Coordinates of C-alpha atoms and ligand atoms in Angstrom, one line a residue:
X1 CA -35.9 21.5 29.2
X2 CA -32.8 23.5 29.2
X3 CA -29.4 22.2 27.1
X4 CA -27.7 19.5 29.0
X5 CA -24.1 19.6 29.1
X6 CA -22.6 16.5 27.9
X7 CA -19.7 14.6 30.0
X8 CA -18.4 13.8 26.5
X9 CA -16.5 17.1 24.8
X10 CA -14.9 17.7 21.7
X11 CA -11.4 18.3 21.3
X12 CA -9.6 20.1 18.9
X13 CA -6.3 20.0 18.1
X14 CA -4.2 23.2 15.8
X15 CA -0.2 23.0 15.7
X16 CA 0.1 20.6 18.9
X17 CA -2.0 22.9 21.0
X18 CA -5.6 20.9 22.0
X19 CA -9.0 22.8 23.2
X20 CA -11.9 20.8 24.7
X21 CA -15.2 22.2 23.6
X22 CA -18.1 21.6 26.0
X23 CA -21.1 19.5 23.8
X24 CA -24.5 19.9 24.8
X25 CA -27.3 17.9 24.2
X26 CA -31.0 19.1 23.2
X27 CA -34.6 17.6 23.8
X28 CA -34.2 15.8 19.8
X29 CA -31.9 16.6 17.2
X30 CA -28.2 16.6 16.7
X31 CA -25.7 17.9 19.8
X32 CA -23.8 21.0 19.6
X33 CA -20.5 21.7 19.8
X34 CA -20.0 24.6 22.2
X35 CA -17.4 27.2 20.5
X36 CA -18.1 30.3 22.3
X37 CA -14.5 30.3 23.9
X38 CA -12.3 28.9 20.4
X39 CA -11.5 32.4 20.1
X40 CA -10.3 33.3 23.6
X41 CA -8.7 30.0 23.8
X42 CA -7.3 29.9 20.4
X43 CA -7.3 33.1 18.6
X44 CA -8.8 31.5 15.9
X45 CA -12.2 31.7 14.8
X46 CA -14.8 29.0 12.7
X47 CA -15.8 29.7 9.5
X48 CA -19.7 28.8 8.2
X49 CA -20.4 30.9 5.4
X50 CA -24.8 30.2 5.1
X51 CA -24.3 28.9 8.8
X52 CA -24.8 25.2 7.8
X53 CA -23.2 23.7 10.6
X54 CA -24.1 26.2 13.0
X55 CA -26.5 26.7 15.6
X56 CA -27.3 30.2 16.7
X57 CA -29.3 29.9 19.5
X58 CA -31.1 27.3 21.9
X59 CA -34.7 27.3 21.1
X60 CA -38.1 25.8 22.2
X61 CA -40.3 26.5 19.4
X62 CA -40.1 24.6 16.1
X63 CA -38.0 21.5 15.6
X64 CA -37.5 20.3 12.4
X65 CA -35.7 17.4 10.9
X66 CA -34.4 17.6 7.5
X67 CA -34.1 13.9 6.6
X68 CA -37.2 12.6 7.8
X69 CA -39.6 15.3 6.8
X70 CA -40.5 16.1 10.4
X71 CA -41.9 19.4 11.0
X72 CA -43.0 20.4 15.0
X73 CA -44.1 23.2 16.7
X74 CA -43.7 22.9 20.5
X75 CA -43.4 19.4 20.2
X76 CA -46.7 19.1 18.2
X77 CA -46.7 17.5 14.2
X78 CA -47.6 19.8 11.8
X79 CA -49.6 17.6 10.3
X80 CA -51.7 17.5 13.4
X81 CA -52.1 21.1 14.4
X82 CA -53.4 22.0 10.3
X83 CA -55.7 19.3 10.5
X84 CA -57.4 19.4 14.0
X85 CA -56.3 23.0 14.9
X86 CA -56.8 26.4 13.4
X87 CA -54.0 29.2 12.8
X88 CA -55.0 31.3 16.4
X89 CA -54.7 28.6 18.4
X90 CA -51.1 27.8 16.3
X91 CA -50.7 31.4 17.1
X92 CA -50.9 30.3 21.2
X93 CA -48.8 27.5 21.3
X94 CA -45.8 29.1 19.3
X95 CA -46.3 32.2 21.8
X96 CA -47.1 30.6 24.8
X97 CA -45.4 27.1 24.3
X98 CA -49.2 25.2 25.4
X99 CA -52.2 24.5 23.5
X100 CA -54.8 26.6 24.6
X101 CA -57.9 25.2 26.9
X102 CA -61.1 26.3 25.2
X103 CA -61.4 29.3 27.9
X104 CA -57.9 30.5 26.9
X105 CA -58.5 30.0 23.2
X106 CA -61.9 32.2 23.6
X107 CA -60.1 34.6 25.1
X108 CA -56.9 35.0 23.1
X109 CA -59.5 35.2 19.3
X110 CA -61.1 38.1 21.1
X111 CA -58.2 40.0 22.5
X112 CA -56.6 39.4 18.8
X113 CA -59.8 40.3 17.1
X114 CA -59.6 43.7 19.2
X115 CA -56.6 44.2 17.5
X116 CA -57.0 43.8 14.2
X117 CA -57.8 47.6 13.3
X118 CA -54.7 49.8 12.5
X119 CA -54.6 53.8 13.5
X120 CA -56.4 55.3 11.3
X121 CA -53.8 57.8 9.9
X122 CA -52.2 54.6 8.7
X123 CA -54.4 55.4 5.6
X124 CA -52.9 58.6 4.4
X125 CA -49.4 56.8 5.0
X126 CA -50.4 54.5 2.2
X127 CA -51.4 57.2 -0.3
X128 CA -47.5 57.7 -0.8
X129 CA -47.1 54.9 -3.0
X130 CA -47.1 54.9 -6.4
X131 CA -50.5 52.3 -7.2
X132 CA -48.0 49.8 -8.9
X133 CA -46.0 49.8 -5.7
X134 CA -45.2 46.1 -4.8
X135 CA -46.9 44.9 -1.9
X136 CA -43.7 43.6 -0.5
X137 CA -42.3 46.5 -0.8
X138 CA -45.4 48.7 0.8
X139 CA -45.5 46.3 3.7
X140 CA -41.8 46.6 4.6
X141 CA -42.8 50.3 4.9
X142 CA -46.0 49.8 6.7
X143 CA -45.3 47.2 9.4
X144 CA -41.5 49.0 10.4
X145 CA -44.2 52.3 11.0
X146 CA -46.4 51.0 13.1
X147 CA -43.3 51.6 15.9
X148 CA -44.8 55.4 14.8
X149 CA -48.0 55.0 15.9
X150 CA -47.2 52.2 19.2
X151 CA -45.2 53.9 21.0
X152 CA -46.3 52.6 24.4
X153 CA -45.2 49.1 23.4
X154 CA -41.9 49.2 22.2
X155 CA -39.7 48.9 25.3
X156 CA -38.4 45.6 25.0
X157 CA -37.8 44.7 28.4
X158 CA -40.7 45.1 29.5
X159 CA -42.4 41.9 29.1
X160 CA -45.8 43.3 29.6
X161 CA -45.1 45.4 26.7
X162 CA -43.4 43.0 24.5
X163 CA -46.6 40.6 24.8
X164 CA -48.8 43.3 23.9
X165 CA -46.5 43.9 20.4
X166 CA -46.5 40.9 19.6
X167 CA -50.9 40.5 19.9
X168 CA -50.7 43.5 17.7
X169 CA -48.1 42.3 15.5
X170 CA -50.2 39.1 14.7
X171 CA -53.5 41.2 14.5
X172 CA -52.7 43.8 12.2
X173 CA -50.0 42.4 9.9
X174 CA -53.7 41.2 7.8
X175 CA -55.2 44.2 7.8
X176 CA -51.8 45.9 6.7
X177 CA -51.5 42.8 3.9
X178 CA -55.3 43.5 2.9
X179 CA -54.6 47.5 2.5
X180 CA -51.4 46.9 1.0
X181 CA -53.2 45.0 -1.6
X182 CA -56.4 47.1 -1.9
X183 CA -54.3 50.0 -2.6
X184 CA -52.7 48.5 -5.3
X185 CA -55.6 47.4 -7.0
X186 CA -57.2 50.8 -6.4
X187 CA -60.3 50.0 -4.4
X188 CA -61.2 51.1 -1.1
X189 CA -60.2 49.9 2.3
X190 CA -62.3 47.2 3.9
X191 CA -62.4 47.4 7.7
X192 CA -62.0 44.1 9.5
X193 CA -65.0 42.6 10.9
X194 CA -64.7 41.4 14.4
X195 CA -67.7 38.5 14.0
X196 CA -65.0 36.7 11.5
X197 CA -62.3 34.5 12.4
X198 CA -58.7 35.4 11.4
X199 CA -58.9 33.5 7.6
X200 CA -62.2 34.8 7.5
X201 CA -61.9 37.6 8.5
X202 CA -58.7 38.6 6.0
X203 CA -60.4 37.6 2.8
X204 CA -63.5 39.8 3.3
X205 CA -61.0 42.6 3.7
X206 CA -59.0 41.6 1.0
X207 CA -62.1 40.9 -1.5
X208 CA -64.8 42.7 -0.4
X209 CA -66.0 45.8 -2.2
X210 CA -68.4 48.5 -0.7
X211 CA -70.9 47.8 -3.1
X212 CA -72.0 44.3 -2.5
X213 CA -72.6 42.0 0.5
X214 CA -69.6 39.8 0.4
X215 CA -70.0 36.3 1.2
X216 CA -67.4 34.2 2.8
X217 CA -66.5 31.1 1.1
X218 CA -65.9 29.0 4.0
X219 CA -63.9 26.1 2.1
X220 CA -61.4 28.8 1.1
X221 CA -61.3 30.3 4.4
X222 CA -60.6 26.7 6.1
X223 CA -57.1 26.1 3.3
X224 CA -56.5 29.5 3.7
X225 CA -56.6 29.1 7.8
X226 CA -54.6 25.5 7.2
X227 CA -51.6 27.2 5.0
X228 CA -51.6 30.0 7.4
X229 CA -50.5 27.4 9.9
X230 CA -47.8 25.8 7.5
X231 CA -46.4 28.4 7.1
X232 CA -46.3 29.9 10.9
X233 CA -42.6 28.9 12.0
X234 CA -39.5 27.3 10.9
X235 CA -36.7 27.3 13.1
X236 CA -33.7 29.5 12.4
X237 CA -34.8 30.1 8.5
X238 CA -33.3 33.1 6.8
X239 CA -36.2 35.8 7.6
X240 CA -36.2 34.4 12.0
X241 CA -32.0 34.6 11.9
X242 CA -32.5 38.5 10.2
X243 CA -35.7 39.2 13.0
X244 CA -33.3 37.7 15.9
X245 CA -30.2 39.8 15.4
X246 CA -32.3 42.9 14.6
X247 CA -33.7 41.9 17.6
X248 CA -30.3 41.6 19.7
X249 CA -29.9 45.1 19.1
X250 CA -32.7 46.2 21.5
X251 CA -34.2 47.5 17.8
X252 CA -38.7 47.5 18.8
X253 CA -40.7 44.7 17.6
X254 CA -42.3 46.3 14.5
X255 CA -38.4 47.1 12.8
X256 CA -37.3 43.5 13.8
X257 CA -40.6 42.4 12.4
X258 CA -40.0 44.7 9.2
X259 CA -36.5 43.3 8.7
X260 CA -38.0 39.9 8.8
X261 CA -40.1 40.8 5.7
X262 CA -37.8 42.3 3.7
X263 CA -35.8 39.2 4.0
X264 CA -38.0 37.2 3.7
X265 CA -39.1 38.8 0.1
X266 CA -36.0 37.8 -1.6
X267 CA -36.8 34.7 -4.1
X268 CA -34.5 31.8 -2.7
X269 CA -36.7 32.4 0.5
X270 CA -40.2 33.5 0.7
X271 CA -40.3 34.8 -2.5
X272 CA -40.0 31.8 -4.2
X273 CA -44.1 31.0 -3.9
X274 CA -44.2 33.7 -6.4
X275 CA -40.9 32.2 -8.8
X276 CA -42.7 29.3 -8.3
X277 CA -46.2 30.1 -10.0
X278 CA -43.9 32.1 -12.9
X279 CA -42.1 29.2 -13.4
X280 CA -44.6 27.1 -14.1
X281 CA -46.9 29.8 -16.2
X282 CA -43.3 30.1 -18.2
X283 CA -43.2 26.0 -18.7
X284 CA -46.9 26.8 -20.1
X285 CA -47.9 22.9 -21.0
X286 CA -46.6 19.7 -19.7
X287 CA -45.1 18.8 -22.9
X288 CA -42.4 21.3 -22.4
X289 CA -41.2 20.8 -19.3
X290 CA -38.3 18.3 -20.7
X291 CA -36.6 21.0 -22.1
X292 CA -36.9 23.4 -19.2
X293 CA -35.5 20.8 -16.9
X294 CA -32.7 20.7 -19.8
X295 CA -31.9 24.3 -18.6
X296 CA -31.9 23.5 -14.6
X297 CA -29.4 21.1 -15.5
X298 CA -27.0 23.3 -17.4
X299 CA -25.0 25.0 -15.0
X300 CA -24.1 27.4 -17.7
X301 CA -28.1 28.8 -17.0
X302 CA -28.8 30.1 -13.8
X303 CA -32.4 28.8 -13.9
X304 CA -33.7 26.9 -10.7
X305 CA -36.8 24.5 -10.4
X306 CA -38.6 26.9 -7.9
X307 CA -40.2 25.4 -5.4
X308 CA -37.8 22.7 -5.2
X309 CA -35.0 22.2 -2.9
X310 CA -34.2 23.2 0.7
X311 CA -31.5 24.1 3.0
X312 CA -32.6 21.8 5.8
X313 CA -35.0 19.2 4.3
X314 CA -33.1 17.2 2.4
X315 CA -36.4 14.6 2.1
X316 CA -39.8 15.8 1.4
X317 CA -41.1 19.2 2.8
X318 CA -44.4 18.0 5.4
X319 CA -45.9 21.3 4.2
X320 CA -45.6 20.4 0.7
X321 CA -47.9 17.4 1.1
X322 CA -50.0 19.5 3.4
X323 CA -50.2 22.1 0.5
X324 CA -50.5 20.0 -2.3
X325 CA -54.0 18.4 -0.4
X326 CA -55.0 22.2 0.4
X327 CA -54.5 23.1 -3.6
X328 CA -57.1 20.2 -4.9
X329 CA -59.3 21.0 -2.1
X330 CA -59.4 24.8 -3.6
X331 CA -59.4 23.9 -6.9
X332 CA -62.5 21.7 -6.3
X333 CA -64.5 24.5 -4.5
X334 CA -63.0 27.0 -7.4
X335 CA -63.8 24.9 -10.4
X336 CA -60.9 26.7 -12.2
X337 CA -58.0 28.6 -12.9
X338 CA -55.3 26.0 -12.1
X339 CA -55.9 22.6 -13.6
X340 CA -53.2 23.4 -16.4
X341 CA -50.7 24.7 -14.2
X342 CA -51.7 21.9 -11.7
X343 CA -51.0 19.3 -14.0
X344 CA -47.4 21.0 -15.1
X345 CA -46.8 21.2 -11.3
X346 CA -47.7 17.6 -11.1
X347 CA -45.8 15.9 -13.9
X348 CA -42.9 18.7 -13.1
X349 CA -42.5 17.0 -9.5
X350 CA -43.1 13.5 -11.0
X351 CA -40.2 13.9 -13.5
X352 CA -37.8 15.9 -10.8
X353 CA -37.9 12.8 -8.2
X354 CA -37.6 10.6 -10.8
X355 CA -34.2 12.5 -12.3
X356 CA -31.1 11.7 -10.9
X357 CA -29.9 15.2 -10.7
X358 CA -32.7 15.8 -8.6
X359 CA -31.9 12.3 -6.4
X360 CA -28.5 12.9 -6.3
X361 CA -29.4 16.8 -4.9
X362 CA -31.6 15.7 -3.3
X363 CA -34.4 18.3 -4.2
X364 CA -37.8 17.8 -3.1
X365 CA -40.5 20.2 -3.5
X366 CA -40.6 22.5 -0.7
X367 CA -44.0 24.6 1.1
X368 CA -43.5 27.2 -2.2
X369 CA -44.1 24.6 -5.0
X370 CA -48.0 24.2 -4.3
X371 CA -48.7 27.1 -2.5
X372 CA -48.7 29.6 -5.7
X373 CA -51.1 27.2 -7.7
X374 CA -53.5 27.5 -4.7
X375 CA -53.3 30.9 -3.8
X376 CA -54.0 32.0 -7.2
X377 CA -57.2 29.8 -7.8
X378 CA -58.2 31.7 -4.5
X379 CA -58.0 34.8 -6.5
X380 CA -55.2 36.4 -4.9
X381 CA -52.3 38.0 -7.5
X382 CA -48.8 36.6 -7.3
X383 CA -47.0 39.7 -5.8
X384 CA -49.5 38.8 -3.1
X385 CA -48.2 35.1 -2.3
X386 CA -45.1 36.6 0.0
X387 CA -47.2 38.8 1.6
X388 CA -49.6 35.8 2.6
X389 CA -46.6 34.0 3.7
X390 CA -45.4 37.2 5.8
X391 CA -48.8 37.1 7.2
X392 CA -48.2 33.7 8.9
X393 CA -44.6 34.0 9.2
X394 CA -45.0 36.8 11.8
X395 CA -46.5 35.0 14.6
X396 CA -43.3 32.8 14.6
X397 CA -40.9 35.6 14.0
X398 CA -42.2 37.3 16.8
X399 CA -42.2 34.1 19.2
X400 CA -38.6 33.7 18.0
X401 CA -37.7 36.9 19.0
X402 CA -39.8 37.3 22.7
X403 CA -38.1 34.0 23.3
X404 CA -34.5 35.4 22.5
X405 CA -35.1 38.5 24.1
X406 CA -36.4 36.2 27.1
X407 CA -33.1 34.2 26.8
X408 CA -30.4 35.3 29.6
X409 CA -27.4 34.0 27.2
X410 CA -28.6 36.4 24.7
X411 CA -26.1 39.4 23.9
X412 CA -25.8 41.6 20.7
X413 CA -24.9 39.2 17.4
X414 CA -22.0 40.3 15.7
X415 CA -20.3 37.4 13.7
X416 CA -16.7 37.9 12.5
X417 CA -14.7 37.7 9.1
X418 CA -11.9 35.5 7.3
X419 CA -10.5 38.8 5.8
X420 CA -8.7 38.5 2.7
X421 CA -8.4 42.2 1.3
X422 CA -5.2 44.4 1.2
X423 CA -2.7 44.1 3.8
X424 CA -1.9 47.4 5.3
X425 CA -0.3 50.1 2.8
X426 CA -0.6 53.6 3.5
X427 CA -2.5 56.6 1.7
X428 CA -1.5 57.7 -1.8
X429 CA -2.0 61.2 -2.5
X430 CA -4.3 61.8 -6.0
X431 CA -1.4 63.6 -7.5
X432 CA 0.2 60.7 -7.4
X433 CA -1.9 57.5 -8.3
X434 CA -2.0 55.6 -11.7
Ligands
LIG501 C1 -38.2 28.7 2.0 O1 -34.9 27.8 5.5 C2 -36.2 27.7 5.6 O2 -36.7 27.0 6.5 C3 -37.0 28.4 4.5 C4 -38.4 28.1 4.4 C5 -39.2 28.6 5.6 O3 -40.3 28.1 5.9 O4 -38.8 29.6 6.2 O5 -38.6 26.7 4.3 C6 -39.1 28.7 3.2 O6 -37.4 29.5 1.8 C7 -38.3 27.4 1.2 C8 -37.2 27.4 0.0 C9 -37.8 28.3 -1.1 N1 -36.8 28.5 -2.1 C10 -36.9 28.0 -3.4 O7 -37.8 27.2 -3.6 C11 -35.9 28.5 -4.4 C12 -35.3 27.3 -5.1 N2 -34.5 26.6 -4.1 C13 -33.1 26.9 -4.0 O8 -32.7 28.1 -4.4 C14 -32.3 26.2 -3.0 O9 -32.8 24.9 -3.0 C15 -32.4 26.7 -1.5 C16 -31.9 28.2 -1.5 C17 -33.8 26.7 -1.0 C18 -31.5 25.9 -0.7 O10 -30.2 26.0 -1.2 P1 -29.0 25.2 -0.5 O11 -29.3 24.2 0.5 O12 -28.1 26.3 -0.1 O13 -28.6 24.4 -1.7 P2 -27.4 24.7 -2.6 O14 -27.6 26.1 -3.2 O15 -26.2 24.4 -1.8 O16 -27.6 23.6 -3.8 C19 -27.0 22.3 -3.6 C20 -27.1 21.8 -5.1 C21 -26.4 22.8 -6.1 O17 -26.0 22.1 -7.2 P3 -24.4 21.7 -7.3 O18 -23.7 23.1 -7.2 O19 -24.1 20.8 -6.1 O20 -24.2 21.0 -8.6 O21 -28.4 21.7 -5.5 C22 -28.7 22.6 -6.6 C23 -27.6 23.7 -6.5 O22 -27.3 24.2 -7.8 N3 -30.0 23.2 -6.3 C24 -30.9 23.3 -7.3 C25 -32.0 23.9 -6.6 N4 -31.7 24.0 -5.3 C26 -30.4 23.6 -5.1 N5 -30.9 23.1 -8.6 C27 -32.0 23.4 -9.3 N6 -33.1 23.9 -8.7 C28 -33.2 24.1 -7.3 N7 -34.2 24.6 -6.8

């Protein structure tokens, strides 16, 4: 359904002078308050710094609510699509907006699957980096390239075109994170192999090694498959706002999609699966974590609980659960590398809701406290958690951004200031300054 404009409106009232503001009303979640015209009306404008009372778009995709813990994508619970679903078919119904029938799921694994490989002069476009380059960093470069090398699907209004970035955008952001990460490590790339599914199919390029058969573990593959899913979308997070107004500048796919990682890198966003994992290494054993919740607590020390907190859910992250199940289910199958850190992440979480610090903050661990822990036991290094994340993040960036190039109220974004620099003086001349 589209916005419904409410009968009810706002009205606002500066110096004696009133301004009705339409409301409109969504399929769930809170109403809007329609301010498009406040500054034609009023010559005023609002003021949001972090846009916490602002809604930047209409959207169909993801719905989330922050004090129940409710996570959906197109109407479905995430709890749902990681447990009876896999990632591909998320990948459908954030794209699409339906669950697949099994005809048009068959179809979409193989038209994906005949994506996955990247041109091959991608390789020598690698071999610039220096070996210690972070991943991050080398997939920033990477996926804003491939807008090199795809040239006949860049014209954004051409929805043919923009459905055909986004299957390649979903397809080869793996085997980009896979290179990315066997370059660093200074082995050689694996090709993908089109008989494994997407999970699959991304460790065996990520751990495979020329000179052995390499077996998939398929217990790994299945939580690696679920946390893809967690991870897929999340409304208008940091990373989707920076991949929409790239976006609203007509910019191609592969920048907006580029943008999205770089954002996405920075540690109070995606980047915090790898704070998270150094924070607890840092805490060590369980008896110290007392006195590192000592230095959260002093707001003379700018140390965070990583992993904790969120803009929006302001009760438990659903993914958290999700992720804490998916890191004893790997630590099970692994048999080690974890249990320590596990049971610091444990009693860390234990003694944060207990705190009232925490309560009164309301800080809950969010998708990045668990994810490290498990990501690690599945051998992966931690400058290669935020890359995993931007693995899954990019089929809901790039649904975020089809649907607001698709949206006919969508014009450039261009917010404006409260400016409160130097009123106007004129030019001195260097002769004659201080
Ligand atoms: C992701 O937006 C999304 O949807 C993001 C994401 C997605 O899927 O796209 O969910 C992924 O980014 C998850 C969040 C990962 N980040 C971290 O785990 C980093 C640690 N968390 C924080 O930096 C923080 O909680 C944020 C950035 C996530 C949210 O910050 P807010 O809502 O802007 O909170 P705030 O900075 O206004 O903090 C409110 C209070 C402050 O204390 P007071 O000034 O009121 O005394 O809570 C404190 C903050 O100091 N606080 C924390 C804290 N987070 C907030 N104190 C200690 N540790 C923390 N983690």
């Amino acid at each position: 359904m589209d916005a419904k404009t409410n009968t009810k409106s706002a009205t606002l009232t500066v110096d004696g002078k009133s301004f009705e503001l339409p409301i409109h009303s969504g399929t769930v979640g809170p109403d809007v308050i329609d301010i498009g015209k406040l500054y034609a009306q009023s010559g005023m404008f609002t003021y949001d710094p972090g846009f916490t009372s602002t809604g930047s778009c209409q959207s169909k995709i993801t719905y989330i609510d922050g004090d129940a813990g409710i996570l959906e994508y197109r109407g479905y619970p995430i709890e749902q699509l990681a447990e009876k679903g896999d990632f591909l078919e998320t990948c459908y119904l954030l794209l699409y907006g339906e669950l697949p029938t099994a005809k048009q799921k068959a179809d979409f694994d193989k038209l994906v699957t005949n994506h996955t490989m990247v041109h091959d002069q991608m390789n020598r476009f690698f071999t610039g980096f220096r070996r210690d380059a972070h991943p991050m960093a080398v997939m920033v470069a990477s996926v804003g390239a491939l807008a090199a090398f795809y040239h006949d699907s860049t014209d954004v209004n051409d929805a043919k075109q923009r459905e055909i970035a986004s299957i390649r955008m979903i397809a080869k952001i793996p085997t980009l994170a896979a290179m990315a990460y066997k370059y660093t490590i200074g082995q050689p790339f694996v090709y993908p192999t089109n008989s494994l599914d997407f999970a699959a199919n991304f460790m065996k390029m990520c751990f495979a090694v020329p000179c052995e058969e390499y077996k998939v573990n398929p217990v790994l593959a299945k939580a690696l498959d679920k946390i893809f899913t967690l991870h897929a979308d999340h409304e208008q997070n940091a990373s989707t706002s920076t991949v929409r107004i790239a976006g609203s500048s007509g910019a191609n796919p592969f920048a907006c999609i580029a943008a999205g990682i770089a954002c996405l890198w920075g540690p109070a966003h995606g980047g915090a699966n790898e704070a998270a994992l150094q924070m607890l290494a840092e805490i060590g054993t369980v008896d110290k974590i007392p006195e590192f919740i000592a230095k959260v607590k002093d707001k003379n020390s700018s140390v965070r609980l990583m992993g904790f907190g969120h803009r929006v859910y302001k009760n438990y992250d659903p993914r958290a659960k999700l992720m804490q199940q998916a890191c004893h289910e790997v630590l099970k199958e692994t048999g080690h590398g974890g249990d320590e850190m596990l049971a610091v992440a444990m009693e860390l979480e234990k003694i944060a809701l207990s705190d009232q610090y925490f309560i009164d903050r309301k800080l809950y661990p969010n998708v990045d406290f668990y994810s490290g822990i498990t990501l690690k036991a599945m051998g992966f290094p931690t400058s290669m958690f935020t890359v995993l994340f931007a693995v899954a993040r990019t089929v809901g960036w790039i649904s975020q951004w089809s649907e607001m190039i698709g949206d006919p109220q969508q014009k450039i974004g261009r917010p404006r200031q409260l400016y409160t620099g130097a009123a106007r003086r004129d030019y001195v001349d260097i002769t004659k300054r201080g």
